[in-house]
XYZ file of C-alpha atoms in Angstrom:
742
model
C 4.460 17.966 7.964
C 1.690 18.977 10.350
C 1.355 20.715 13.672
C -0.127 18.935 16.549
C 1.067 18.114 22.864
C 3.937 16.490 24.251
C 3.360 13.091 25.802
C 5.701 11.472 28.298
C 7.965 8.802 26.886
C 6.743 5.338 27.727
C 9.178 3.005 29.438
C 10.802 0.372 27.275
C 9.376 -2.925 28.515
C 11.591 -5.594 29.962
C 12.366 -8.612 27.837
C 9.194 -10.384 28.966
C 6.667 -10.411 26.222
C 3.216 -8.956 26.373
C 2.431 -11.664 23.852
C 3.816 -14.415 26.078
C 2.162 -12.810 29.068
C -1.087 -13.124 27.171
C -0.242 -16.722 26.304
C 0.848 -17.512 29.855
C -1.455 -19.999 31.539
C -2.816 -21.031 28.164
C -0.131 -21.809 25.634
C 2.780 -21.863 28.059
C 1.014 -24.291 30.370
C 0.328 -26.644 27.461
C 3.312 -28.980 26.997
C 4.890 -28.599 23.578
C 5.327 -31.793 21.581
C 8.750 -33.347 21.151
C 8.880 -34.377 17.495
C 11.294 -37.096 16.456
C 13.011 -36.191 13.181
C 13.713 -37.450 10.584
C 10.516 -39.447 10.183
C 9.613 -42.037 7.523
C 12.244 -40.711 5.106
C 16.015 -40.561 5.329
C 18.097 -37.478 4.560
C 18.237 -38.411 0.883
C 14.439 -38.489 0.697
C 14.145 -42.289 0.502
C 11.727 -44.195 2.750
C 13.101 -45.504 6.034
C 13.152 -49.314 6.046
C 9.862 -50.695 7.313
C 8.050 -47.321 7.306
C 4.830 -46.377 5.537
C 5.605 -44.054 2.627
C 1.958 -43.156 1.961
C 0.198 -39.912 2.854
C -0.983 -39.260 6.386
C -4.775 -39.844 6.456
C -5.256 -36.742 8.625
C -3.026 -33.992 7.231
C -2.006 -35.547 3.869
C 1.721 -35.119 4.523
C 3.654 -37.588 2.381
C 6.434 -38.153 4.900
C 9.061 -36.378 2.809
C 11.246 -34.119 4.982
C 11.374 -31.613 2.111
C 7.653 -30.972 2.520
C 7.550 -30.961 6.330
C 7.914 -27.170 6.516
C 7.100 -26.181 2.946
C 5.131 -27.928 0.218
C 7.117 -28.053 -2.980
C 4.687 -26.530 -5.477
C 1.717 -24.646 -3.991
C -0.310 -24.457 -7.201
C -3.425 -26.414 -6.366
C -5.461 -27.973 -3.549
C -3.687 -31.310 -3.970
C -0.437 -29.789 -2.686
C -2.001 -28.433 0.515
C -1.168 -29.961 3.872
C -4.244 -29.379 6.020
C -5.377 -30.386 9.494
C -8.952 -29.915 10.684
C -9.855 -29.167 14.264
C -11.455 -32.559 14.808
C -8.135 -34.254 13.944
C -6.042 -31.843 16.022
C -7.205 -32.858 19.502
C -5.412 -35.089 20.007
C -3.269 -35.205 16.856
C -2.152 -38.425 15.218
C 0.938 -39.249 17.306
C 2.798 -41.184 14.607
C 2.715 -38.178 12.221
C 5.136 -35.407 13.213
C 3.491 -32.970 10.782
C 0.100 -33.476 12.487
C 1.701 -32.802 15.849
C 3.325 -29.557 14.699
C 0.178 -28.299 12.984
C -1.913 -29.204 16.025
C 0.398 -27.313 18.363
C 0.274 -24.197 16.167
C -3.524 -24.381 15.917
C -3.943 -24.779 19.692
C -1.545 -21.894 20.355
C -3.508 -19.543 18.096
C -6.833 -20.665 19.592
C -5.525 -20.125 23.130
C -4.485 -16.611 22.180
C -8.073 -15.998 21.088
C -9.305 -17.547 24.369
C -11.266 -20.315 22.675
C -10.996 -24.117 22.440
C -10.215 -25.724 19.104
C -13.459 -26.656 17.357
C -14.237 -29.111 14.592
C -14.581 -26.313 12.034
C -11.225 -24.728 12.866
C -8.297 -25.632 10.626
C -4.687 -24.983 9.706
C -3.130 -25.526 6.297
C 0.286 -25.205 4.708
C 0.783 -24.145 1.103
C 4.323 -23.431 0.043
C 5.829 -22.053 3.253
C 2.628 -20.184 4.019
C 0.729 -21.292 7.129
C -2.888 -20.163 7.467
C -5.037 -20.699 10.551
C -8.828 -20.342 10.366
C -10.906 -20.103 13.545
C -14.687 -20.338 13.317
C -16.471 -17.414 14.914
C -20.148 -16.683 15.417
C -20.706 -15.617 11.812
C -17.553 -16.441 9.867
C -13.948 -17.607 10.078
C -11.154 -15.300 11.191
C -7.730 -15.923 9.679
C -4.120 -15.363 10.636
C -0.823 -16.309 9.020
C 1.755 -17.265 11.672
C 5.468 -17.496 10.953
C 7.354 -20.669 11.982
C 11.119 -20.668 12.582
C 14.012 -21.859 14.710
C 16.920 -19.862 16.108
C 19.687 -22.480 15.835
C 22.051 -23.073 12.972
C 20.850 -26.338 11.403
C 23.274 -26.647 8.505
C 24.974 -30.048 8.542
C 22.562 -31.521 11.088
C 19.701 -34.009 10.708
C 17.298 -31.045 10.846
C 18.795 -29.291 7.844
C 16.877 -31.482 5.404
C 13.558 -30.309 6.831
C 14.026 -26.743 5.645
C 12.816 -24.998 8.803
C 14.014 -21.382 8.409
C 16.460 -19.938 10.895
C 15.787 -16.512 12.357
C 17.823 -14.364 14.738
C 16.552 -12.916 17.990
C 16.452 -9.135 18.283
C 16.415 -7.199 21.537
C 15.137 -3.787 22.535
C 18.453 -2.823 24.134
C 20.495 -3.655 21.015
C 18.977 -0.962 18.789
C 22.089 1.240 18.736
C 24.529 -1.685 18.804
C 23.905 -4.915 16.892
C 20.873 -3.527 15.075
C 22.742 -0.430 13.924
C 25.629 -2.599 12.680
C 23.165 -4.724 10.718
C 21.676 -1.567 9.186
C 25.113 -0.207 8.233
C 25.906 -3.449 6.450
C 22.650 -3.339 4.470
C 23.249 0.273 3.420
C 26.837 -0.478 2.448
C 25.744 -3.488 0.415
C 23.156 -1.366 -1.391
C 25.640 1.399 -2.209
C 28.354 -0.983 -3.392
C 26.513 -3.919 -4.966
C 23.043 -2.890 -6.157
C 23.384 -1.722 -9.742
C 19.821 -0.418 -9.832
C 20.376 1.748 -6.765
C 23.864 2.871 -7.750
C 22.538 4.041 -11.106
C 20.133 6.546 -9.601
C 20.901 10.100 -10.571
C 20.476 12.076 -7.384
C 21.619 15.651 -7.006
C 25.035 15.356 -5.322
C 24.962 18.995 -4.218
C 21.395 19.117 -2.904
C 20.817 19.918 0.732
C 17.555 20.825 2.492
C 17.137 24.405 3.640
C 17.915 23.358 7.220
C 19.377 20.279 8.883
C 19.910 19.182 12.472
C 23.556 18.747 13.428
C 23.788 15.718 15.721
C 27.588 15.578 15.813
C 28.626 18.863 17.458
C 30.903 17.568 20.225
C 30.727 20.795 22.230
C 26.967 20.267 22.693
C 27.189 16.803 24.239
C 23.853 15.025 23.742
C 22.165 18.230 22.587
C 21.705 19.073 18.912
C 21.454 22.274 16.894
C 19.559 23.465 13.819
C 21.736 24.796 10.998
C 21.013 26.633 7.764
C 22.118 25.094 4.500
C 24.669 27.859 3.971
C 26.779 26.572 6.884
C 26.775 22.925 5.731
C 29.279 21.623 3.140
C 27.766 20.649 -0.208
C 27.142 16.948 -0.574
C 27.040 16.253 3.163
C 25.087 13.033 3.742
C 21.997 13.326 5.883
C 19.346 11.012 7.288
C 15.608 11.766 6.974
C 12.926 10.738 9.451
C 9.427 9.554 8.533
C 6.978 9.201 11.421
C 3.446 9.915 12.621
C 2.900 13.241 14.372
C -0.057 12.005 16.411
C -1.090 14.180 19.359
C 2.447 15.110 20.349
C 3.487 18.770 20.049
C 7.137 18.617 21.070
C 8.910 21.414 22.875
C 11.652 21.359 20.238
C 9.277 22.353 17.408
C 10.566 25.192 15.270
C 8.179 28.135 15.027
C 8.792 31.790 14.165
C 9.273 32.339 17.906
C 11.680 29.413 18.526
C 13.713 29.543 15.310
C 16.626 31.536 16.700
C 16.662 29.480 19.911
C 16.894 26.228 17.945
C 19.678 27.705 15.806
C 21.705 28.085 18.998
C 20.897 24.784 20.749
C 18.142 22.187 21.102
C 18.306 20.534 24.536
C 18.109 16.740 24.531
C 15.253 16.788 27.059
C 13.013 18.676 24.614
C 13.193 15.918 21.985
C 10.366 13.350 22.115
C 11.266 9.642 22.193
C 11.167 9.038 18.422
C 13.433 12.029 17.772
C 15.867 10.930 20.494
C 16.058 7.420 19.055
C 16.444 8.792 15.519
C 19.306 11.089 16.593
C 21.113 8.260 18.416
C 20.633 5.924 15.465
C 21.948 8.561 13.052
C 25.051 8.842 15.209
C 25.343 5.035 15.185
C 25.370 5.150 11.374
C 28.234 7.657 11.448
C 26.155 10.446 9.854
C 26.307 14.009 11.166
C 22.982 15.444 9.992
C 19.311 14.491 10.184
C 16.206 16.087 8.684
C 13.032 16.100 10.828
C 10.115 18.143 9.512
C 8.943 19.399 12.936
C 12.309 21.068 13.479
C 13.531 21.787 9.940
C 10.324 23.462 8.685
C 9.078 26.602 10.430
C 5.686 25.489 11.699
C 3.049 28.228 11.585
C 4.836 30.098 8.792
C 2.703 29.500 5.713
C 5.312 30.788 3.279
C 8.076 28.540 4.623
C 5.770 25.526 4.847
C 4.614 25.943 1.250
C 8.167 26.310 -0.031
C 9.454 23.298 1.894
C 6.432 21.139 0.962
C 7.422 21.634 -2.669
C 10.897 20.250 -1.877
C 9.823 16.895 -0.404
C 10.819 14.983 -3.518
C 14.379 16.285 -3.210
C 14.559 15.983 0.595
C 13.670 12.287 0.673
C 15.012 11.436 -2.774
C 18.531 12.596 -1.860
C 18.651 11.263 1.702
C 21.415 8.804 2.603
C 18.694 6.709 4.237
C 15.224 7.348 5.646
C 14.319 6.097 9.117
C 10.637 5.123 9.195
C 8.983 4.773 12.621
C 6.644 2.015 11.494
C 4.601 1.105 14.566
C 4.475 4.357 16.557
C 1.328 6.466 16.427
C 3.110 9.636 17.594
C 6.585 11.099 18.007
C 6.474 9.960 21.653
C 6.519 6.251 20.709
C 10.226 5.682 20.056
C 11.700 3.454 17.371
C 11.584 0.104 19.204
C 9.521 -1.150 22.132
C 10.260 -4.859 22.540
C 12.238 -7.833 21.252
C 11.418 -10.484 18.702
C 11.876 -13.103 21.414
C 9.101 -11.433 23.397
C 6.670 -11.729 20.497
C 7.352 -15.428 19.855
C 6.017 -18.646 21.378
C 7.614 -22.092 21.360
C 5.300 -24.605 19.690
C 7.486 -27.729 19.439
C 10.893 -29.286 19.958
C 12.566 -31.223 17.177
C 14.618 -34.223 18.225
C 17.056 -36.524 16.418
C 18.067 -38.638 19.378
C 20.081 -36.650 21.874
C 19.947 -33.309 20.020
C 16.955 -30.994 20.263
C 16.047 -27.617 18.880
C 13.078 -25.378 19.592
C 10.519 -24.431 16.930
C 8.888 -21.039 17.479
C 5.893 -19.191 16.137
C 5.129 -15.532 15.675
C 1.384 -15.138 15.511
C 1.379 -12.257 13.028
C 2.386 -12.663 9.415
C 5.851 -11.433 8.585
C 5.933 -7.856 7.345
C 7.753 -8.853 4.148
C 4.965 -11.304 3.265
C 2.738 -8.281 2.583
C 5.040 -5.745 0.916
C 4.892 -2.144 2.032
C 2.541 -0.036 -0.009
C 0.262 -2.865 -1.136
C -2.859 -1.870 0.705
C -4.994 -3.641 -1.894
C -3.696 -6.961 -0.596
C -5.223 -6.288 2.802
C -8.756 -6.701 4.131
C -11.374 -5.876 1.523
C -13.673 -4.470 4.223
C -11.161 -1.859 5.328
C -7.959 -2.032 3.340
C -5.983 0.020 5.837
C -7.201 -1.928 8.886
C -4.344 -3.829 10.502
C -1.645 -1.689 8.888
C 0.956 -0.075 11.116
C 0.152 3.586 11.874
C 2.854 4.902 9.544
C 1.402 3.001 6.573
C -2.014 4.581 7.120
C -0.803 8.162 6.753
C -0.838 10.043 3.456
C 2.276 12.164 3.990
C 4.467 9.171 4.777
C 3.478 7.335 1.579
C 5.621 9.533 -0.658
C 8.383 9.647 1.933
C 8.983 5.894 1.772
C 8.405 5.601 -1.974
C 10.840 8.214 -3.325
C 13.679 7.642 -0.868
C 16.397 5.336 -2.291
C 16.825 3.444 1.000
C 14.546 3.112 3.997
C 14.876 1.451 7.398
C 11.481 0.527 8.857
C 11.468 0.244 12.646
C 8.937 -2.354 13.712
C 8.227 -3.060 17.382
C 10.953 -5.685 17.527
C 13.242 -5.393 14.487
C 14.409 -3.371 11.496
C 13.371 -3.977 7.896
C 15.565 -2.603 5.130
C 14.113 -1.766 1.727
C 15.649 -0.204 -1.350
C 14.892 -0.193 -5.068
C 16.545 -3.622 -5.425
C 14.816 -5.620 -2.692
C 14.150 -5.973 1.014
C 15.452 -7.859 4.045
C 14.848 -7.814 7.750
C 16.979 -8.057 10.830
C 15.637 -11.450 11.890
C 17.174 -12.978 8.764
C 14.236 -13.182 6.388
C 14.423 -11.785 2.882
C 11.759 -10.978 0.340
C 12.431 -14.245 -1.486
C 12.026 -16.356 1.667
C 8.429 -15.429 2.252
C 5.089 -15.844 0.466
C 3.843 -12.763 -1.306
C 0.966 -12.313 -3.717
C 2.430 -9.248 -5.386
C 5.677 -7.437 -6.164
C 6.432 -4.750 -3.563
C 5.075 -1.369 -4.566
C 8.472 0.284 -4.135
C 10.085 -2.152 -6.604
C 7.287 -1.674 -9.152
C 7.578 2.090 -8.669
C 11.293 1.831 -9.465
C 10.907 -0.486 -12.467
C 8.147 1.478 -14.133
C 8.950 5.077 -13.141
C 12.236 5.778 -11.371
C 14.419 3.705 -13.700
C 12.768 5.272 -16.733
C 13.183 8.789 -15.350
C 16.913 8.120 -14.926
C 17.213 6.905 -18.540
C 14.737 9.118 -20.405
C 16.544 8.960 -23.736
C 16.598 5.151 -23.749
C 12.999 4.721 -22.688
C 10.615 7.573 -23.441
C 12.707 8.745 -26.354
C 11.960 5.522 -28.180
C 8.522 6.857 -29.027
C 10.073 9.364 -31.436
C 12.465 7.028 -33.205
C 11.431 5.602 -36.583
C 10.185 2.026 -36.472
C 9.836 1.814 -32.672
C 6.687 3.860 -32.098
C 4.803 0.863 -30.667
C 7.592 0.113 -28.175
C 7.602 3.715 -26.989
C 3.835 3.758 -26.725
C 3.839 0.544 -24.705
C 6.330 2.020 -22.228
C 4.239 5.164 -21.959
C 1.149 3.094 -21.228
C 3.034 1.274 -18.474
C 3.840 4.625 -16.875
C 0.216 5.747 -17.142
C -0.982 2.484 -15.584
C 1.639 2.788 -12.856
C 0.060 6.061 -11.744
C -3.445 4.620 -11.774
C -2.431 1.282 -10.251
C 0.521 1.728 -7.899
C -0.216 5.252 -6.663
C -3.974 5.604 -6.913
C -4.425 2.014 -5.768
C -3.292 3.096 -2.296
C -2.948 6.813 -1.711
C -6.658 7.834 -1.810
C -7.332 5.606 1.230
C -4.693 7.178 3.438
C -5.442 9.584 6.261
C -4.694 13.285 6.579
C -5.035 15.601 9.561
C -5.639 18.617 7.330
C -7.864 18.279 4.232
C -5.888 20.987 2.450
C -2.898 18.606 2.304
C -4.673 16.180 -0.050
C -2.613 17.127 -3.119
C 0.594 18.466 -1.487
C 1.090 15.155 0.362
C 1.349 13.449 -3.038
C 3.555 16.143 -4.541
C 6.855 14.252 -4.366
C 5.396 11.236 -6.164
C 3.814 13.477 -8.814
C 7.116 15.238 -9.310
C 8.843 11.899 -9.939
C 6.203 11.053 -12.553
C 6.593 14.495 -14.129
C 10.162 13.524 -15.059
C 8.767 10.790 -17.334
C 5.683 12.752 -18.381
C 7.538 15.950 -19.145
C 5.223 17.054 -21.959
C 2.113 16.718 -19.813
C 0.361 18.853 -17.216
C -0.484 17.546 -13.770
C -4.180 18.173 -13.155
C -5.278 17.722 -9.532
C -4.220 14.073 -9.375
C -4.714 13.317 -13.100
C -2.522 13.839 -16.180
C -3.244 15.691 -19.406
C -1.713 12.999 -21.640
C -4.168 10.334 -20.458
C -6.951 12.566 -19.173
C -9.890 10.824 -20.865
C -8.895 7.536 -19.252
C -7.862 9.122 -15.943
C -11.312 10.682 -15.572
C -12.920 7.215 -15.567
C -12.052 6.317 -11.967
C -14.737 4.750 -9.812
C -15.146 4.594 -6.058
C -14.290 1.421 -4.182
C -17.039 -1.178 -4.398
C -16.934 -2.014 -0.686
C -20.405 -2.221 0.907
C -21.369 0.691 3.133
C -23.202 -0.246 6.320
C -26.577 1.484 6.858
C -25.853 4.418 4.524
C -27.896 7.551 5.279
C -30.172 9.207 2.753
C -28.538 12.452 1.659
C -28.655 14.986 -1.123
C -24.936 15.830 -1.284
C -21.615 14.074 -0.887
C -19.078 15.183 1.700
C -16.140 16.705 -0.168
C -13.719 17.961 2.502
C -10.942 18.881 0.089
C -12.641 21.661 -1.951
C -11.437 20.061 -5.169
C -13.333 19.617 -8.476
C -15.736 16.669 -8.635
C -13.905 15.236 -11.679
C -10.843 14.566 -9.508
C -10.686 11.431 -7.340
C -8.977 13.657 -4.768
C -12.290 15.372 -3.991
C -13.530 12.298 -2.068
C -12.116 10.322 0.875
C -12.527 6.849 -0.565
C -10.537 4.185 -2.345
C -10.738 4.164 -6.133
C -10.196 1.730 -9.005
C -10.040 1.718 -12.792
C -11.468 -0.687 -15.341
C -8.712 -2.186 -17.493
C -8.991 -2.148 -21.249
C -6.748 -4.082 -23.583
C -3.603 -2.204 -24.592
C -3.752 -0.423 -27.967
C -7.516 -1.051 -28.256
C -8.685 2.180 -26.644
C -10.263 4.942 -28.708
C -11.035 8.301 -27.112
C -14.547 9.430 -28.075
C -14.472 12.611 -25.987
C -12.394 15.640 -26.895
C -10.616 17.632 -24.207
C -11.298 21.250 -25.181
C -9.713 22.869 -22.124
C -8.076 21.477 -19.001
C -5.986 23.613 -16.714
C -5.221 24.089 -13.041
C -3.788 27.004 -11.099
C -1.867 26.244 -7.908
C -0.854 28.316 -4.891
C 2.670 29.745 -4.937
C 3.074 28.533 -8.534
C 3.824 25.054 -7.210
C 2.205 22.651 -9.717
C 2.165 19.907 -7.066
C 0.765 22.033 -4.247
C -2.624 23.397 -3.260
C -5.146 23.899 -6.075
C -6.678 27.370 -6.341
C -8.679 27.176 -9.583
C -9.448 24.643 -12.303
C -11.260 24.446 -15.645
C -12.328 21.294 -17.493
C -14.336 21.449 -20.715
C -15.083 18.322 -22.779
C -16.785 17.940 -26.134
C -18.753 14.786 -26.858
C -22.136 13.092 -27.060
C -24.535 13.272 -24.103
C -27.730 11.309 -23.377
C -30.338 12.352 -20.816
C -31.102 9.507 -18.353
C -32.598 8.907 -14.912
C -31.090 7.227 -11.890
C -33.579 5.590 -9.528
C -32.424 4.819 -5.975
C -33.460 2.094 -3.537
C -31.274 2.724 -0.520
C -27.682 2.330 -1.683
C -28.637 0.505 -4.911
C -29.731 2.243 -8.075
C -31.096 1.616 -11.561
C -30.237 3.620 -14.658
C -33.105 4.374 -17.051
C -33.224 5.882 -20.531
C -36.139 7.054 -22.667
C -37.226 4.437 -25.205
C -40.440 4.431 -27.282
C -42.112 7.016 -25.085
C -41.298 5.379 -21.725
C -38.398 5.012 -19.331
C -36.542 1.705 -19.797
C -33.983 0.252 -17.420
C -30.436 0.121 -18.675
C -29.433 -1.591 -15.408
C -31.372 -3.004 -12.483
C -31.078 -1.988 -8.816
C -30.471 -5.626 -7.889
C -27.214 -5.524 -9.818
C -28.426 -7.292 -12.958
C -26.766 -5.791 -16.005
C -29.760 -5.712 -18.356
C -27.849 -4.065 -21.169
C -24.329 -5.116 -20.294
C -23.610 -2.200 -17.980
C -24.022 -1.038 -14.405
C -23.661 2.492 -13.024
C -20.815 2.938 -10.558
C -22.007 5.942 -8.603
C -19.668 8.117 -6.579
C -19.885 7.950 -2.806
C -18.094 9.395 0.187
C -17.057 7.546 3.341
C -20.654 7.236 4.586
C -22.892 6.751 1.573
C -24.350 7.863 -1.746
C -26.116 10.982 -2.998
C -29.411 9.076 -3.087
C -31.942 11.807 -2.314
C -34.290 12.410 -4.059
C -34.924 8.809 -5.118
C -35.243 9.769 -8.801
C -32.596 12.077 -10.281
C -31.837 13.470 -13.726
C -28.373 12.471 -14.945
C -26.492 12.539 -18.235
C -24.347 9.858 -19.857
C -21.287 11.427 -21.468
C -19.524 9.129 -23.955
C -15.805 8.933 -23.180
C -14.103 6.018 -24.946
C -14.402 2.529 -26.418
C -12.107 -0.475 -26.460
C -11.750 -4.168 -25.702
C -12.401 -5.518 -22.217
C -9.584 -7.333 -20.409
C -11.431 -8.217 -17.195
C -13.391 -11.265 -18.439
C -10.443 -13.562 -19.072
C -12.588 -16.684 -19.353
C -14.100 -15.469 -22.632
C -12.366 -16.713 -25.778
C -12.973 -13.371 -27.449
C -12.747 -10.039 -25.649
C -15.907 -7.986 -25.202
C -16.273 -4.529 -26.627
C -16.777 -1.895 -23.973
C -18.026 1.688 -24.060
C -17.205 3.931 -21.115
C -19.241 6.910 -19.947
C -19.122 9.583 -17.310
C -22.365 10.042 -15.378
C -22.997 13.754 -14.844
C -25.473 15.969 -12.996
C -26.460 19.345 -14.452
C -25.628 22.121 -11.998
C -27.876 24.833 -13.469
C -30.921 24.567 -15.709
C -30.229 25.566 -19.291
C -26.441 25.661 -18.810
C -23.888 23.090 -19.865
C -22.211 23.075 -16.460
C -22.106 19.700 -14.747
C -20.697 17.881 -11.748
C -19.521 14.312 -11.822
C -21.833 11.614 -10.371
C -20.123 8.356 -11.403
C -19.095 6.200 -14.354
C -20.544 3.354 -16.387
C -18.913 0.739 -18.603
C -21.239 -0.993 -21.063
C -20.108 -4.352 -22.460
C -21.201 -5.831 -25.809
C -21.040 -9.536 -25.042
C -21.578 -12.290 -27.566
C -24.624 -13.608 -25.707
C -26.360 -10.242 -25.771
C -29.464 -10.346 -27.964
C -29.126 -8.475 -31.236
C -32.361 -6.591 -30.604
C -30.968 -5.194 -27.336
C -27.795 -4.027 -29.052
C -29.749 -2.450 -31.906
C -32.226 -0.865 -29.519
C -29.461 0.809 -27.523
C -27.633 1.950 -30.666
C -30.808 3.463 -32.077
C -31.588 5.300 -28.854
C -28.045 6.637 -28.618
C -27.978 7.801 -32.234
C -31.423 9.406 -32.065
C -31.369 10.997 -28.592
C -27.742 11.799 -27.739
C -26.503 15.244 -28.691
C -23.033 16.548 -29.435
C -22.251 19.329 -27.013
C -19.693 21.029 -24.792
C -19.704 20.163 -21.097
C -17.935 22.132 -18.421
C -17.400 19.898 -15.398
C -16.845 21.620 -12.088
C-alpha cells in the first residue's frame, strides 16, 4: 500500500545449506551417534528381559519408547526429561535418550560457536525441546524441531513416535509445492464447514486486476479494469513487504495506460514474478497486487482503494503471503528444508537405520501467526519474519479466508479452520501456548458476523439478555485482546497510515457492532473501558528527560493509536463493571467520509469526578501524591510499592516518559469500578476502581490531554484507616465536572 527502488533479484542458492555451511567443520565433523532402538522396552511397552526398567539417573527417561520423543503429559516438572551440560559430554552410553539429547545440545552449541558448559541444558516436555545456553549475563534459548524423513509405520521405530516430515526444495515451488497448495485449498473449500459457511460477496471484484493468463502475451501480464472481467471471477491476492524496492511495473498516473496495454515480465520484481507463476500453477487467471492495481501517487484513488481492503482480501480465492522477504525483490522461496536441517543421530534396529534430523529454529506453527504477545517480552516483534512486523499486512492475513505463507523453505496453509505446512506438520502436532489469532478472530468475530441474527440478536430476545450480553462482551474483548494485543506494535512507513492500515479489521468488527461508532481505534459501545488502555510495561533503557511525548500520528491523546508502543488492558470480571463516567460527546470525522480511514477531527467530552494530584518523577519511575490534611501524601511510591493499592501507569512513547519537570500537576478522573480478575490466587476477588490520569492543557479551562491510567485495588489486607482516608479525601476534594480530552 505504500510507495518506495528496484533491486536486482538475488540468485536462488543451490541446494547446499547456509545453515549446514555454518555447521560445517563443527557439527558435521562431529560423528552422530548410532542409537540402538528399541531399548529397555519392547514394542508393547513391557520391559525387555534382563533390562533395568528404572529411570535414567542423568536424563530421567523411564525407558518407555512412548516417551523417547514426547513425554506423555507435560503438566509438571516431574514429567520433564532433562539433560545438563555436565552429563552431556560424554553422554551416558547405555541410555539412548541421553545420547540423542546430547547430540542436539552439542549441535546447537556448535552453531553458537561455543563448547557445551556445565550450566547449559536441554529438556523435553511433551514434544517440545528447549535448549538453554549460558551466556555472559543470562541464558539464551531456542526450540529445535526433531524429525525423520522416512516412513516408519509398521517398523520397530514406529513405536517411538518420532514425527515424519517431507523435504521441500527451492526448485519445486511451481510443481510439487503448488500441487500441495491446490490440495489444501480444495480440502478447505469442500470439507471445512466453517470456511464454506462464510458469506462473501460472489459478485465482488477489485477495481483492477492483473490478467496472468492472456496467451497472446506469453510471460507478460496486463492490467485490466473491473468492467472487462466477468463477475465472480476468482482472483489471488498478494501480501508482501514493499521494502526499498520501487519496481518499474508500478502503476502511476503516468504509467496507467501503458500497464493497461502490457506489463513486460522483466519489469516485475522477483516476488511478483513468483506470485504470477504460482497463480498460474493454481489455475487462476487473475491476481491483485497493490503496487500495480492501485494508482500510486493519486491520492483520490489510493483513498478509495484503501477503503476496499476488507473486500479485496476477504473475497480473494487465496492470499499469497511472502513471509520472509523484506522487499518485493526477495522472491517467494530461497532455499530448501533439507538445507536448513542437520542430522543429529541415526536410529538402528539391527540392520535397518534411519536418520534423525534437527531444524534449529522452532516450527512456525508452534507460535501461531498473529500472536506477537507470545514472543520476546523485551521486543515482541524481534525474531518475527518481516511480513509479520508490518502493520498493513496484519489485516491482509486476518480477513482473508485462506492464506499461503511462503517461508524460506516451505509453504504454510492457514484458513479459519486450522493450519498445516508442506513438511507434513499440522497445528495439532506441535506445541503451542495459545490458539492462533486467526482462529480466535473467526470464532469470536467472523462467525458471529455471518450469523448476526443467531448471535447478536439474542440480546433482544426475552429471557436471553445475559447470553446476548456475554457474546457482546466477547466481541469487545476480542478487539482489545486479539487486535490491540498486536497491531499497535507493528511498523508503518507512513505515520498517516496508522488507522487506514487497520481499516479492514475494523470493518469486520463493524458488522457485529453495527449500532456503534468507530472512534479512532476505539468503539462507542464500550468507550469507557476502551479508554483505559495502558502502555506496555517493558523497561526502557536509559530514557531521556523530556517534556513531551513523540506522537507521530497526529491523533488525539485518548487514542492508543497516537503512540508507537504496545498496549494492554486490565481485565475485570464479566458483569461486574460499572461505568462511573458519562460520555457526553464522542465523535470523529474522517477524510473522504471513510469511517475507517484518516481522522480529520475528533471531540471527546466526559462527565465525572476529578481529583487534583501530583506526579513526582525519579527518572522513569514516578509517585502519585494527593492532598491530605494540609500536605501531599503518596498514593503510590516511585519504587513500585502500591501504598494504597494502586500504581500509576503513565503513557510513554518508544523512547521514554514525559518526566520533565520532575513534579507535575495531574488529575485523576474516575472512570469505572468492578471486580478484579488478575489476582487468581485470592479466594475473593478484589474491588477495583479505574481512573484516567489527565493533564490540564490551559489554565482555567476544562480541556485536558491524557497522561496515563491507574487502577486502585481494595484488598482484604488493606488497613481500614487507609480505605477510609482515601474515601474521605475523594468525597471531600473531588469535583463533578465536564472534561474535554484532546
